[in-house]
Coordinates of C-alpha atoms in Angstrom, one line a residue:
M1 CA -14.7 -0.5 5.2
I2 CA -14.8 0.6 8.8
V3 CA -18.3 0.3 10.1
G4 CA -19.4 2.2 13.1
N5 CA -22.5 1.7 15.2
G6 CA -24.6 4.6 13.8
E7 CA -27.2 4.4 11.1
I8 CA -26.2 2.7 7.8
S9 CA -27.6 4.2 4.6
E10 CA -28.4 2.0 1.6
E11 CA -25.2 3.3 -0.1
G12 CA -23.2 2.4 3.0
A13 CA -24.7 -1.1 3.1
A14 CA -23.8 -1.6 -0.5
A15 CA -20.2 -0.4 0.0
I16 CA -19.9 -2.8 3.0
A17 CA -21.2 -5.7 1.0
A18 CA -18.7 -5.0 -1.8
A19 CA -15.7 -4.4 0.5
D20 CA -12.7 -6.8 0.6
F21 CA -12.1 -6.2 4.4
V22 CA -14.7 -5.1 7.0
I23 CA -14.1 -3.8 10.5
R24 CA -16.9 -3.5 13.0
F25 CA -17.0 -2.5 16.7
N26 CA -17.8 -4.1 20.0
E27 CA -21.5 -5.3 19.9
C28 CA -21.7 -4.7 16.2
R29 CA -25.0 -2.9 16.7
S30 CA -25.3 -1.8 13.1
Y31 CA -24.9 -5.4 11.8
A32 CA -28.7 -5.8 11.2
A33 CA -28.5 -2.9 8.7
S34 CA -25.4 -4.2 7.0
P35 CA -25.2 -8.0 7.6
G36 CA -22.5 -10.1 6.0
R37 CA -18.8 -9.9 5.8
T38 CA -16.8 -9.2 9.0
D39 CA -13.0 -9.6 9.2
V40 CA -12.3 -7.7 12.4
V41 CA -14.2 -6.8 15.5
A42 CA -12.5 -3.9 17.3
V43 CA -13.2 -4.0 21.0
C44 CA -12.7 -1.8 24.0
N45 CA -10.7 -4.3 26.1
T46 CA -10.8 -2.3 29.4
G47 CA -13.6 -1.4 31.8
R48 CA -17.3 -2.1 31.6
P49 CA -17.6 -2.7 27.9
A50 CA -15.0 -5.4 28.0
K51 CA -16.5 -7.1 31.0
A52 CA -20.0 -7.0 29.4
M53 CA -18.8 -8.5 26.1
L54 CA -16.8 -11.2 27.6
G55 CA -19.6 -12.2 29.9
S56 CA -22.2 -12.3 27.2
D57 CA -23.1 -15.4 25.3
T58 CA -25.0 -13.1 22.9
W59 CA -21.7 -11.3 22.0
R60 CA -19.7 -14.5 21.8
T61 CA -22.2 -16.0 19.4
H62 CA -23.0 -12.9 17.4
P63 CA -22.6 -13.7 13.6
A64 CA -20.1 -10.9 13.1
V65 CA -18.0 -12.0 16.1
M66 CA -18.1 -15.6 15.0
E67 CA -17.1 -14.7 11.4
A68 CA -14.3 -12.3 12.3
S69 CA -10.8 -13.8 11.9
E70 CA -9.3 -11.1 14.1
I71 CA -10.2 -9.2 17.3
W72 CA -8.5 -5.9 17.7
S73 CA -8.1 -4.6 21.3
V74 CA -7.9 -0.9 20.9
R75 CA -6.6 -0.1 24.3
D76 CA -2.9 -0.9 25.0
P77 CA -2.7 -2.1 28.6
E78 CA 0.5 -0.3 29.1
K79 CA -1.1 3.0 28.2
F80 CA -4.1 2.4 30.4
T81 CA -2.0 1.4 33.4
V82 CA -0.4 4.8 33.2
L83 CA -3.8 6.5 32.8
R84 CA -5.2 5.0 36.0
A85 CA -3.6 7.3 38.5
P86 CA -4.5 10.6 36.9
L87 CA -8.0 9.5 36.1
A88 CA -8.5 8.6 39.8
V89 CA -8.0 12.3 40.5
S90 CA -9.7 13.9 37.4
H91 CA -12.6 11.4 37.0
P92 CA -13.0 9.3 40.1
E93 CA -16.3 8.0 38.8
L94 CA -14.3 6.1 36.2
D95 CA -12.7 3.9 38.8
D96 CA -13.0 0.7 36.6
F97 CA -12.3 2.4 33.3
C98 CA -8.7 1.1 33.2
D99 CA -9.5 -2.4 34.4
D100 CA -7.7 -4.6 31.8
Y101 CA -9.3 -7.6 30.2
T102 CA -6.8 -8.1 27.4
S103 CA -5.8 -11.5 28.7
H104 CA -9.4 -12.6 28.7
F105 CA -9.7 -11.6 25.0
N106 CA -6.5 -13.6 24.4
V107 CA -8.2 -16.7 25.9
F108 CA -11.4 -16.1 23.9
C109 CA -9.4 -15.7 20.6
K110 CA -7.3 -18.8 21.3
D111 CA -10.4 -20.9 22.0
A112 CA -12.2 -19.5 19.0
G113 CA -9.3 -19.8 16.5
K114 CA -8.9 -16.0 16.0
E115 CA -5.9 -13.7 15.9
H116 CA -5.8 -11.2 18.7
I117 CA -4.1 -7.9 17.9
V118 CA -3.5 -5.2 20.6
V119 CA -3.3 -1.8 19.0
E120 CA -0.1 -0.3 20.3
K121 CA 0.0 2.8 22.4
V122 CA 2.0 4.7 19.8
I123 CA -1.1 4.7 17.6
H124 CA -3.2 6.0 20.5
E125 CA -0.7 8.8 21.1
A126 CA -0.5 9.7 17.4
V127 CA -4.2 10.1 17.4
D128 CA -4.0 12.4 20.4
D129 CA -1.4 14.5 18.6
A130 CA -3.5 14.7 15.4
L131 CA -6.6 15.7 17.4
A132 CA -4.6 18.5 19.2
T133 CA -4.7 20.4 15.9
F134 CA -8.4 20.9 16.4
D135 CA -8.2 22.2 19.9
P136 CA -10.5 19.6 21.5
A137 CA -12.3 20.1 24.8
P138 CA -10.8 18.1 27.7
Y139 CA -11.4 14.4 27.1
V140 CA -10.3 11.1 28.5
V141 CA -9.4 9.0 25.4
P142 CA -10.2 9.0 21.7
S143 CA -13.1 6.8 20.6
S144 CA -12.4 3.3 19.5
G145 CA -13.4 4.3 16.0
M146 CA -10.7 6.9 15.8
I147 CA -8.1 4.4 17.1
A148 CA -9.2 1.8 14.5
I149 CA -9.0 4.3 11.7
A150 CA -5.4 5.1 12.6
A151 CA -4.6 1.3 12.9
T152 CA -6.1 0.7 9.5
F153 CA -4.0 3.5 8.0
R154 CA -0.9 1.8 9.3
R155 CA -1.9 -1.7 8.1
F156 CA -3.2 -0.6 4.7
P157 CA -1.2 2.5 3.8
E158 CA -2.2 2.5 0.1
V159 CA -5.7 1.1 0.2
E160 CA -9.0 2.9 -0.4
I161 CA -10.8 3.0 3.0
G162 CA -14.5 3.8 3.5
L163 CA -16.5 4.7 6.6
A164 CA -20.1 4.0 7.3
G165 CA -22.2 4.3 10.5
F166 CA -20.0 7.1 12.0
S167 CA -22.2 9.6 13.8
H168 CA -19.4 11.3 15.8
S169 CA -21.5 11.5 19.0
G170 CA -21.9 9.4 22.1
W171 CA -19.9 9.1 25.4
Q172 CA -19.2 12.6 26.8
W173 CA -15.5 11.9 27.4
H174 CA -14.6 11.2 23.8
P175 CA -13.5 14.3 21.7
F176 CA -16.2 13.8 19.1
A177 CA -16.2 17.3 17.7
A178 CA -12.4 17.2 17.1
E179 CA -12.7 13.7 15.7
R180 CA -15.3 14.8 13.1
Q181 CA -12.9 17.5 12.0
L182 CA -10.0 15.1 11.8
V183 CA -12.0 12.6 9.8
D184 CA -13.2 15.5 7.5
S185 CA -9.5 16.4 6.9
Y186 CA -8.7 12.8 5.9
I187 CA -11.7 12.8 3.6
A188 CA -10.5 16.1 2.1
N189 CA -7.1 14.7 1.3
G190 CA -8.5 11.6 -0.2
R191 CA -7.5 9.2 2.5
L192 CA -11.0 8.2 3.5
T193 CA -14.5 8.1 1.9
R194 CA -17.5 8.7 4.0
H195 CA -20.8 7.0 3.2
P196 CA -23.7 9.1 4.4
A197 CA -25.3 8.4 7.8
D198 CA -27.8 10.1 9.9
T199 CA -25.6 12.1 12.2
S200 CA -28.5 12.8 14.6
L201 CA -28.1 9.3 16.0
S202 CA -25.7 8.6 18.8
S203 CA -22.9 6.0 18.7
S204 CA -20.6 5.4 21.5
Q205 CA -18.2 3.4 19.4
G206 CA -17.0 3.8 15.8
A207 CA -16.4 7.5 16.4

């Protein structure tokens, strides 16, 4: 199960409880609606979200973070180093967006006895290619949810994967409309199962 930060239905909570592997995101804001198993916390390891999490005792001691055996950093530092210069021109307000905290997550994971996995840039670029089919409006990067879905496909190529808490709305520079279409295509071909959520709620992570 890949658990976004949107609303979790009763059906979704039951599916999460029954899952053999559970991935959550960043501050795990939907955890109260679906407490329990957490194997992975996928994090934005650049910019303000990374800085806020690393500086927060609340995040470090969150039950989901403490239980997770793995932290996935969804932003390959090599990719984001290259993005810095063009973003300085197109989105100067995002001057700290590419600030890299990967090494800090390395230290956190080492101290906490967790495995730290950095999602490779080839996965990010494959998501960009897949989204292009749906003619997205100009965007900065895919959401961490979309990157995590692609990383999960690669790791578990023949496993049934469910989604819950995915509202496909949030930060304006994620291509949420195209992401919804891409996820719908994966559902149509049987690669994913979506457990209902209230799509009127916003979620900046978990697609």
